Amino acid sequence: MSVVMVGLKKFLPALFVALLMMSAAVFAADDGEVRVGLRDGGITSAALTGESGLEFSDAATGEALYTAAPGETVHVSLSGGGFAAEGRFTASGEELAVRSEGPIAYDGQRYRGRFLLKNGGGKISVINIIHMDEYLYSVLGKEMSDSFPMEALKAQAICAKNFVWGEEGRHGGDFDVCATTHCQVYSGVSGESEATRTAVDAVSGKAAYYDGEIVPLYFFATSGGATESVENVWGYAAPYLRSVPDPDEPADKASRYTWTVELTAGEIKEKLASAGVDIGDITAVTVDETTPSGRALSLTFTGTNGTHTVRKSACRSILGFNSQWFTVDGGSVMIAVGGAVQGGSVLTGNGLARLDGRSVLTAGGVVAFSGGSGDYTFNGRGYGHGVGMSQWGAYGMAMAGYDYEEILEHYFTGIYIR
Ligand SMILES: [Zn+2]
């Protein structure tokens, strides 16, 4: 029986490869190209240099316009509805194609692939068109340390690829992704390393699917012990973004596996003010509701002029915390039994208490005293939003011998790689 199983296992991959090759031919479902917007209309001229020279042509007609020598910098400016490079060429078309046999230098970085300059009504957009894998060589190194184990890097490469394929239309029609944190940080050749190239090549042509669709795969640095279901963070549900335990995350290595923040009532008041919330002096901070993993689902601030409640990811963002997973200590309102508040202390039912940063209910109402430190202690776990793959968890799983498919299948419920 076991012999038959081994035979099947050997046979099936070959069959799948054959099927994949067929579908690639029909649907062009290989890694394709990515259009990266390096500048989105913010400039009126652009300087390009090709180590192996540059070929300029009209993108619409294919008409050759100019060939630059190796190392020659060409300054392209807007000219009417088209472009001009002084003393070299003018082009009436609104799209200028730039090709080179080698890297193209633009704005301090070197890029693989080719360029497209677009005249968008008085502003130039600079677009780098590049093979998906070459794009990922650079992006991968920006999203995960290339010293991480290879299977973790491969899992991250799939996340980066699924981002491009799974979130089309973020920038309208001109390009697929920008080069900043809005999409994924991309810096051309300087972002690459031997490790990122090896990881990307190993998963070339592969992506993660849920129910036949390429889906966005989210990730973050450290879970602190368990990931979070997406509806408890961002407010929509997705069957593959479920809370899972994260037992391989190394508590001794992972960034901010646990953390502590101390804030005074005055500092919390300032943070609320930055969010446009004024409820007077802060007298209490309470986690009202938690998710099954332990993250804050509802957080209420009580002040001398009212209360303010935030939910889901706002529990983290309103105080600028590392994660949504924390508990609150301190901050109780003291009752001044005699009604007298003097100096920095008050006589309470439990004796004399210092007032720094605390609020006291006196006969004349609640009085807040600022200036102390650490009135509220927040003990937290994890770093990042908590949805999807923990990068440090992927590190731990790879170190424990899991491969990238097992890592992705752990963090993304019900997905498969093909
Ligand atoms: Zn973007």
Short mmCIF file of C-alpha atoms and ligand atoms in Angstrom, two decimals:
data_model
loop_
_atom_site.label_atom_id
_atom_site.label_comp_id
_atom_site.label_asym_id
_atom_site.label_seq_id
_atom_site.Cartn_x
_atom_site.Cartn_y
_atom_site.Cartn_z
CA MET A 1 0.00 0.00 0.00
CA SER A 2 2.72 2.41 0.96
CA VAL A 3 4.51 1.67 -2.31
CA VAL A 4 1.39 2.65 -4.21
CA MET A 5 1.12 5.90 -2.22
CA VAL A 6 4.72 6.82 -2.93
CA GLY A 7 4.11 6.13 -6.58
CA LEU A 8 1.08 8.39 -6.61
CA LYS A 9 2.93 11.17 -4.83
CA LYS A 10 5.67 11.03 -7.41
CA PHE A 11 3.19 10.96 -10.25
CA LEU A 12 0.87 13.75 -9.12
CA PRO A 13 3.38 16.63 -9.07
CA ALA A 14 4.41 15.82 -12.63
CA LEU A 15 0.77 15.91 -13.67
CA PHE A 16 0.23 19.25 -11.95
CA VAL A 17 3.31 20.72 -13.58
CA ALA A 18 2.00 19.66 -16.97
CA LEU A 19 -1.40 21.22 -16.22
CA LEU A 20 0.22 24.42 -14.98
CA MET A 21 2.29 24.74 -18.12
CA MET A 22 -0.85 24.34 -20.20
CA SER A 23 -2.73 26.99 -18.21
CA ALA A 24 0.29 29.31 -18.42
CA ALA A 25 0.13 29.15 -22.16
CA VAL A 26 -3.59 29.84 -22.26
CA PHE A 27 -3.94 32.46 -19.52
CA ALA A 28 -0.39 33.86 -19.43
CA ALA A 29 -0.47 32.96 -15.74
CA ASP A 30 3.28 33.22 -15.33
CA ASP A 31 4.91 35.91 -13.22
CA GLY A 32 4.32 38.60 -15.84
CA GLU A 33 5.34 42.20 -15.39
CA VAL A 34 4.70 44.81 -12.72
CA ARG A 35 4.25 48.51 -13.45
CA VAL A 36 5.79 50.43 -10.54
CA GLY A 37 4.98 54.12 -10.23
CA LEU A 38 8.22 55.79 -9.09
CA ARG A 39 6.73 59.30 -9.50
CA ASP A 40 3.04 59.98 -9.89
CA GLY A 41 2.90 63.28 -11.72
CA GLY A 42 4.82 65.32 -9.16
CA ILE A 43 7.62 66.52 -11.50
CA THR A 44 8.10 68.34 -14.81
CA SER A 45 11.46 66.84 -15.82
CA ALA A 46 13.32 63.57 -15.30
CA ALA A 47 16.98 62.56 -15.79
CA LEU A 48 17.78 59.00 -16.88
CA THR A 49 21.13 57.27 -17.37
CA GLY A 50 21.75 53.82 -18.83
CA GLU A 51 24.94 51.96 -17.94
CA SER A 52 24.57 50.23 -21.31
CA GLY A 53 22.98 53.21 -23.03
CA LEU A 54 19.31 54.11 -23.50
CA GLU A 55 16.84 53.81 -26.34
CA PHE A 56 14.00 56.33 -26.41
CA SER A 57 10.90 55.69 -28.50
CA ASP A 58 7.29 56.81 -28.74
CA ALA A 59 5.38 54.24 -26.70
CA ALA A 60 2.28 54.42 -28.88
CA THR A 61 3.84 54.26 -32.35
CA GLY A 62 7.14 52.57 -31.59
CA GLU A 63 8.97 55.33 -33.47
CA ALA A 64 12.64 55.41 -32.45
CA LEU A 65 13.60 58.86 -31.12
CA TYR A 66 17.10 58.76 -29.71
CA THR A 67 19.87 56.39 -28.64
CA ALA A 68 22.00 57.54 -25.69
CA ALA A 69 25.56 56.33 -25.16
CA PRO A 70 26.50 54.25 -22.09
CA GLY A 71 26.64 56.56 -19.09
CA GLU A 72 25.06 59.48 -20.95
CA THR A 73 22.44 61.27 -18.82
CA VAL A 74 19.37 62.42 -20.74
CA HIS A 75 17.23 65.18 -19.22
CA VAL A 76 13.66 64.80 -20.42
CA SER A 77 11.20 67.69 -20.02
CA LEU A 78 7.60 68.29 -20.92
CA SER A 79 7.01 69.86 -24.32
CA GLY A 80 3.41 70.61 -25.22
CA GLY A 81 1.51 67.37 -24.96
CA GLY A 82 4.73 65.37 -25.34
CA PHE A 83 8.39 65.46 -24.36
CA ALA A 84 11.69 67.05 -25.32
CA ALA A 85 15.32 66.32 -24.50
CA GLU A 86 17.27 69.45 -25.36
CA GLY A 87 19.51 68.98 -28.38
CA ARG A 88 18.50 65.32 -28.68
CA PHE A 89 14.85 64.82 -29.61
CA THR A 90 11.28 66.02 -29.34
CA ALA A 91 8.31 63.70 -29.15
CA SER A 92 4.66 64.64 -29.65
CA GLY A 93 3.25 61.48 -28.05
CA GLU A 94 2.21 61.58 -24.41
CA GLU A 95 4.01 58.32 -23.55
CA LEU A 96 7.76 57.87 -23.90
CA ALA A 97 9.31 54.38 -23.74
CA VAL A 98 12.88 53.98 -22.46
CA ARG A 99 14.77 50.71 -22.81
CA SER A 100 18.26 49.55 -21.95
CA GLU A 101 20.27 46.35 -22.02
CA GLY A 102 21.43 47.11 -18.47
CA PRO A 103 20.18 48.92 -15.35
CA ILE A 104 18.63 52.37 -15.74
CA ALA A 105 19.60 54.99 -13.18
CA TYR A 106 16.91 57.42 -12.05
CA ASP A 107 16.82 59.73 -9.03
CA GLY A 108 19.71 58.08 -7.23
CA GLN A 109 18.65 54.44 -7.73
CA ARG A 110 19.37 51.80 -10.38
CA TYR A 111 16.48 49.83 -11.82
CA ARG A 112 16.07 46.69 -13.87
CA GLY A 113 13.47 46.51 -16.62
CA ARG A 114 12.32 49.43 -18.73
CA PHE A 115 10.76 52.84 -18.13
CA LEU A 116 7.64 54.60 -19.31
CA LEU A 117 7.34 58.38 -18.94
CA LYS A 118 3.80 59.71 -19.15
CA ASN A 119 2.79 63.32 -19.79
CA GLY A 120 -0.22 63.68 -17.55
CA GLY A 121 -1.30 67.22 -18.46
CA GLY A 122 1.78 69.18 -17.38
CA LYS A 123 3.32 66.67 -14.97
CA ILE A 124 5.51 63.63 -15.64
CA SER A 125 4.75 60.21 -14.21
CA VAL A 126 7.76 57.87 -14.09
CA ILE A 127 6.89 54.19 -14.34
CA ASN A 128 9.34 51.29 -14.09
CA ILE A 129 8.03 48.21 -15.90
CA ILE A 130 9.75 45.14 -14.58
CA HIS A 131 9.42 41.38 -14.42
CA MET A 132 7.54 40.30 -11.28
CA ASP A 133 10.47 38.27 -9.93
CA GLU A 134 12.93 41.13 -10.44
CA TYR A 135 10.51 43.46 -8.65
CA LEU A 136 10.30 40.97 -5.76
CA TYR A 137 14.13 40.68 -5.51
CA SER A 138 14.07 44.29 -4.29
CA VAL A 139 10.77 44.36 -2.36
CA LEU A 140 11.50 41.22 -0.34
CA GLY A 141 14.61 42.73 1.24
CA LYS A 142 12.63 45.76 2.38
CA GLU A 143 9.91 43.71 4.06
CA MET A 144 11.93 41.04 5.84
CA SER A 145 15.54 40.89 6.96
CA ASP A 146 17.43 38.83 4.37
CA SER A 147 19.19 37.12 7.28
CA PHE A 148 15.92 35.28 8.01
CA PRO A 149 15.83 31.57 7.09
CA MET A 150 15.14 30.74 3.45
CA GLU A 151 11.67 29.20 3.97
CA ALA A 152 10.53 32.35 5.81
CA LEU A 153 11.86 34.48 2.95
CA LYS A 154 9.99 32.34 0.42
CA ALA A 155 6.76 32.75 2.42
CA GLN A 156 7.32 36.52 2.49
CA ALA A 157 7.97 36.54 -1.27
CA ILE A 158 4.57 34.90 -1.85
CA CYS A 159 2.95 37.54 0.41
CA ALA A 160 4.55 40.31 -1.66
CA LYS A 161 3.49 38.69 -4.95
CA ASN A 162 -0.07 38.11 -3.76
CA PHE A 163 -0.22 41.77 -2.76
CA VAL A 164 0.38 42.88 -6.35
CA TRP A 165 -1.93 40.30 -7.90
CA GLY A 166 -4.60 40.41 -5.21
CA GLU A 167 -5.04 44.16 -4.87
CA GLU A 168 -5.30 45.44 -8.42
CA GLY A 169 -6.48 48.97 -9.11
CA ARG A 170 -4.89 50.74 -6.12
CA HIS A 171 -3.52 53.40 -8.45
CA GLY A 172 -6.05 53.47 -11.26
CA GLY A 173 -4.85 52.49 -14.70
CA ASP A 174 -1.39 54.02 -15.07
CA PHE A 175 0.52 51.61 -12.87
CA ASP A 176 -0.02 48.69 -10.49
CA VAL A 177 1.87 49.72 -7.37
CA CYS A 178 3.80 52.69 -6.06
CA ALA A 179 7.29 52.31 -4.55
CA THR A 180 6.44 53.48 -1.01
CA THR A 181 4.88 51.96 2.11
CA HIS A 182 1.45 52.78 0.64
CA CYS A 183 2.01 49.68 -1.49
CA GLN A 184 5.40 48.00 -1.01
CA VAL A 185 8.77 49.71 -0.62
CA TYR A 186 10.80 49.21 -3.79
CA SER A 187 14.26 50.69 -4.37
CA GLY A 188 15.46 48.89 -7.48
CA VAL A 189 18.71 46.95 -7.57
CA SER A 190 19.94 48.35 -4.22
CA GLY A 191 17.19 46.44 -2.40
CA GLU A 192 18.33 43.06 -3.72
CA SER A 193 20.59 40.46 -2.16
CA GLU A 194 21.69 36.91 -2.94
CA ALA A 195 19.20 35.61 -0.37
CA THR A 196 16.23 37.55 -1.78
CA ARG A 197 17.03 36.44 -5.34
CA THR A 198 17.31 32.80 -4.25
CA ALA A 199 14.00 32.93 -2.33
CA VAL A 200 12.09 34.64 -5.15
CA ASP A 201 13.45 32.30 -7.83
CA ALA A 202 12.41 29.30 -5.71
CA VAL A 203 8.75 30.37 -5.76
CA SER A 204 8.70 31.78 -9.30
CA GLY A 205 5.28 31.38 -10.89
CA LYS A 206 3.64 30.32 -7.61
CA ALA A 207 1.02 32.21 -5.62
CA ALA A 208 -1.39 31.61 -2.74
CA TYR A 209 -5.04 30.94 -3.53
CA TYR A 210 -8.21 30.74 -1.49
CA ASP A 211 -11.19 29.14 -3.19
CA GLY A 212 -9.60 29.63 -6.60
CA GLU A 213 -8.76 33.32 -6.09
CA ILE A 214 -5.42 35.01 -5.48
CA VAL A 215 -6.04 36.78 -2.18
CA PRO A 216 -4.14 39.54 -0.34
CA LEU A 217 -1.85 38.06 2.33
CA TYR A 218 -1.25 40.40 5.26
CA PHE A 219 1.70 40.20 7.61
CA PHE A 220 3.24 41.97 10.57
CA ALA A 221 6.31 41.60 12.79
CA THR A 222 5.30 39.78 16.00
CA SER A 223 2.02 38.30 17.24
CA GLY A 224 2.97 37.76 20.87
CA GLY A 225 1.50 34.26 20.92
CA ALA A 226 -1.52 34.24 18.58
CA THR A 227 -2.65 36.06 15.45
CA GLU A 228 -6.01 37.85 15.21
CA SER A 229 -9.12 37.35 13.11
CA VAL A 230 -9.45 40.22 10.66
CA GLU A 231 -12.94 41.30 11.75
CA ASN A 232 -11.56 42.14 15.20
CA VAL A 233 -9.02 44.51 13.69
CA TRP A 234 -10.32 46.02 10.46
CA GLY A 235 -13.99 45.30 10.59
CA TYR A 236 -14.58 42.95 7.66
CA ALA A 237 -14.54 39.18 7.74
CA ALA A 238 -12.42 36.89 5.53
CA PRO A 239 -12.43 33.10 5.94
CA TYR A 240 -8.66 32.79 5.47
CA LEU A 241 -7.73 35.56 7.95
CA ARG A 242 -8.50 33.78 11.23
CA SER A 243 -6.80 33.86 14.61
CA VAL A 244 -4.29 31.01 14.94
CA PRO A 245 -1.84 30.14 17.71
CA ASP A 246 1.77 31.14 17.07
CA PRO A 247 3.79 28.66 19.14
CA ASP A 248 7.06 28.88 17.18
CA GLU A 249 7.47 32.63 17.53
CA PRO A 250 10.72 33.06 19.52
CA ALA A 251 9.88 35.19 22.58
CA ASP A 252 13.57 35.94 23.16
CA LYS A 253 14.22 37.20 19.60
CA ALA A 254 10.94 38.59 18.25
CA SER A 255 10.66 42.38 18.27
CA ARG A 256 8.39 43.56 21.09
CA TYR A 257 7.11 40.11 21.97
CA THR A 258 6.07 41.82 25.20
CA TRP A 259 6.16 45.53 25.92
CA THR A 260 5.24 48.03 28.61
CA VAL A 261 4.18 51.65 28.18
CA GLU A 262 3.52 54.04 31.04
CA LEU A 263 1.41 57.12 30.43
CA THR A 264 0.19 59.86 32.71
CA ALA A 265 -3.41 61.01 32.63
CA GLY A 266 -2.14 64.22 31.04
CA GLU A 267 -0.33 62.34 28.26
CA ILE A 268 -3.47 60.33 27.50
CA LYS A 269 -5.47 63.55 27.40
CA GLU A 270 -2.99 64.91 24.83
CA LYS A 271 -3.21 61.78 22.69
CA LEU A 272 -6.99 62.01 22.69
CA ALA A 273 -6.74 65.70 21.77
CA SER A 274 -4.59 64.72 18.75
CA ALA A 275 -7.47 62.48 17.70
CA GLY A 276 -9.92 65.36 18.11
CA VAL A 277 -11.40 64.03 21.35
CA ASP A 278 -11.93 66.27 24.40
CA ILE A 279 -13.49 64.64 27.44
CA GLY A 280 -11.69 66.77 30.01
CA ASP A 281 -9.17 65.29 32.42
CA ILE A 282 -8.78 61.52 32.21
CA THR A 283 -10.02 59.61 35.24
CA ALA A 284 -10.09 56.04 33.93
CA VAL A 285 -9.01 53.86 31.00
CA THR A 286 -10.76 50.51 30.65
CA VAL A 287 -10.55 47.60 28.22
CA ASP A 288 -14.27 46.73 28.09
CA GLU A 289 -14.10 43.75 25.76
CA THR A 290 -11.38 41.46 24.47
CA THR A 291 -11.09 39.07 21.54
CA PRO A 292 -10.66 35.32 22.24
CA SER A 293 -6.89 35.77 21.71
CA GLY A 294 -6.81 38.54 24.34
CA ARG A 295 -6.60 41.68 22.19
CA ALA A 296 -8.58 44.79 23.07
CA LEU A 297 -11.84 44.94 21.12
CA SER A 298 -13.29 47.93 22.96
CA LEU A 299 -11.43 50.59 24.97
CA THR A 300 -13.17 53.31 26.97
CA PHE A 301 -11.65 56.54 28.27
CA THR A 302 -13.49 58.25 31.10
CA GLY A 303 -12.91 61.94 31.64
CA THR A 304 -14.28 64.75 33.76
CA ASN A 305 -16.44 65.84 30.79
CA GLY A 306 -17.62 62.50 29.40
CA THR A 307 -16.45 59.20 27.98
CA HIS A 308 -14.98 58.10 24.66
CA THR A 309 -14.97 54.52 23.35
CA VAL A 310 -12.90 53.16 20.46
CA ARG A 311 -13.03 49.72 18.91
CA LYS A 312 -10.82 47.28 16.99
CA SER A 313 -7.60 48.74 15.51
CA ALA A 314 -8.40 52.16 17.00
CA CYS A 315 -7.70 50.64 20.45
CA ARG A 316 -4.08 50.48 19.29
CA SER A 317 -3.80 53.55 17.07
CA ILE A 318 -5.38 56.14 19.41
CA LEU A 319 -2.55 55.66 21.93
CA GLY A 320 0.11 54.83 19.32
CA PHE A 321 0.77 51.38 20.77
CA ASN A 322 2.82 48.55 19.23
CA SER A 323 -0.20 46.28 19.08
CA GLN A 324 -3.86 45.89 19.98
CA TRP A 325 -3.01 43.34 22.70
CA PHE A 326 -2.62 44.96 26.13
CA THR A 327 -4.00 45.32 29.63
CA VAL A 328 -4.37 48.50 31.67
CA ASP A 329 -3.29 49.01 35.26
CA GLY A 330 -3.87 52.03 37.44
CA GLY A 331 -5.74 55.24 37.07
CA SER A 332 -8.50 54.70 39.59
CA VAL A 333 -10.19 57.80 40.91
CA MET A 334 -9.45 58.42 44.57
CA ILE A 335 -12.12 59.70 46.90
CA ALA A 336 -10.98 62.52 49.15
CA VAL A 337 -12.95 61.68 52.27
CA GLY A 338 -12.45 64.99 53.93
CA GLY A 339 -12.95 66.94 50.75
CA ALA A 340 -9.62 68.66 51.33
CA VAL A 341 -6.83 68.51 48.78
CA GLN A 342 -3.55 70.01 49.85
CA GLY A 343 -0.15 70.16 48.19
CA GLY A 344 0.77 66.99 46.33
CA SER A 345 -1.17 64.55 48.48
CA VAL A 346 -4.69 63.80 49.58
CA LEU A 347 -6.18 61.92 52.48
CA THR A 348 -8.17 59.01 51.08
CA GLY A 349 -10.07 56.16 52.65
CA ASN A 350 -6.82 54.22 52.40
CA GLY A 351 -4.62 56.92 53.85
CA LEU A 352 -2.49 59.64 52.30
CA ALA A 353 -1.96 59.28 48.53
CA ARG A 354 0.21 61.23 46.13
CA LEU A 355 -1.67 63.21 43.48
CA ASP A 356 0.78 63.41 40.58
CA GLY A 357 -1.12 62.70 37.41
CA ARG A 358 -4.16 61.37 39.24
CA SER A 359 -7.69 62.61 39.54
CA VAL A 360 -9.43 63.12 42.85
CA LEU A 361 -13.14 63.35 43.55
CA THR A 362 -13.51 66.18 46.08
CA ALA A 363 -16.51 67.92 47.56
CA GLY A 364 -16.08 70.44 44.75
CA GLY A 365 -15.98 67.81 41.97
CA VAL A 366 -13.20 65.90 40.24
CA VAL A 367 -9.80 67.55 40.33
CA ALA A 368 -6.95 66.24 38.14
CA PHE A 369 -3.31 66.63 39.03
CA SER A 370 -0.77 66.33 36.25
CA GLY A 371 2.97 66.08 36.34
CA GLY A 372 3.55 62.56 37.59
CA SER A 373 4.63 59.61 35.48
CA GLY A 374 3.33 56.15 35.01
CA ASP A 375 -0.22 56.63 36.26
CA TYR A 376 -1.39 54.10 33.73
CA THR A 377 0.70 51.06 32.92
CA PHE A 378 -0.07 49.21 29.70
CA ASN A 379 1.40 45.72 29.45
CA GLY A 380 1.24 44.49 25.88
CA ARG A 381 2.23 41.71 23.52
CA GLY A 382 3.28 41.76 19.90
CA TYR A 383 4.18 44.30 17.23
CA GLY A 384 1.89 45.12 14.33
CA HIS A 385 -1.77 44.65 13.41
CA GLY A 386 -1.82 40.92 14.12
CA VAL A 387 -3.68 39.83 10.96
CA GLY A 388 -2.16 37.08 8.80
CA MET A 389 1.48 35.99 8.96
CA SER A 390 3.74 36.84 11.86
CA GLN A 391 7.20 37.38 10.36
CA TRP A 392 8.90 36.27 13.57
CA GLY A 393 6.53 33.32 13.69
CA ALA A 394 7.58 32.43 10.13
CA TYR A 395 11.17 32.71 11.34
CA GLY A 396 10.44 30.29 14.17
CA MET A 397 8.56 27.84 11.94
CA ALA A 398 11.39 27.83 9.38
CA MET A 399 13.92 27.22 12.16
CA ALA A 400 11.74 24.32 13.35
CA GLY A 401 11.91 22.75 9.89
CA TYR A 402 8.63 23.78 8.26
CA ASP A 403 8.72 24.77 4.59
CA TYR A 404 7.19 27.93 3.14
CA GLU A 405 3.95 26.24 2.10
CA GLU A 406 3.43 24.91 5.62
CA ILE A 407 4.18 28.36 7.03
CA LEU A 408 1.65 30.07 4.76
CA GLU A 409 -0.96 27.37 5.28
CA HIS A 410 -0.59 27.81 9.04
CA TYR A 411 -1.19 31.57 9.06
CA PHE A 412 -3.78 31.68 6.26
CA THR A 413 -6.59 29.24 6.98
CA GLY A 414 -7.61 27.16 3.97
CA ILE A 415 -5.24 28.67 1.40
CA TYR A 416 -3.12 26.63 -0.96
CA ILE A 417 -0.06 27.30 -3.09
CA ARG A 418 0.07 26.52 -6.77
ZN ZN B 1 0.68 52.67 -3.55
#
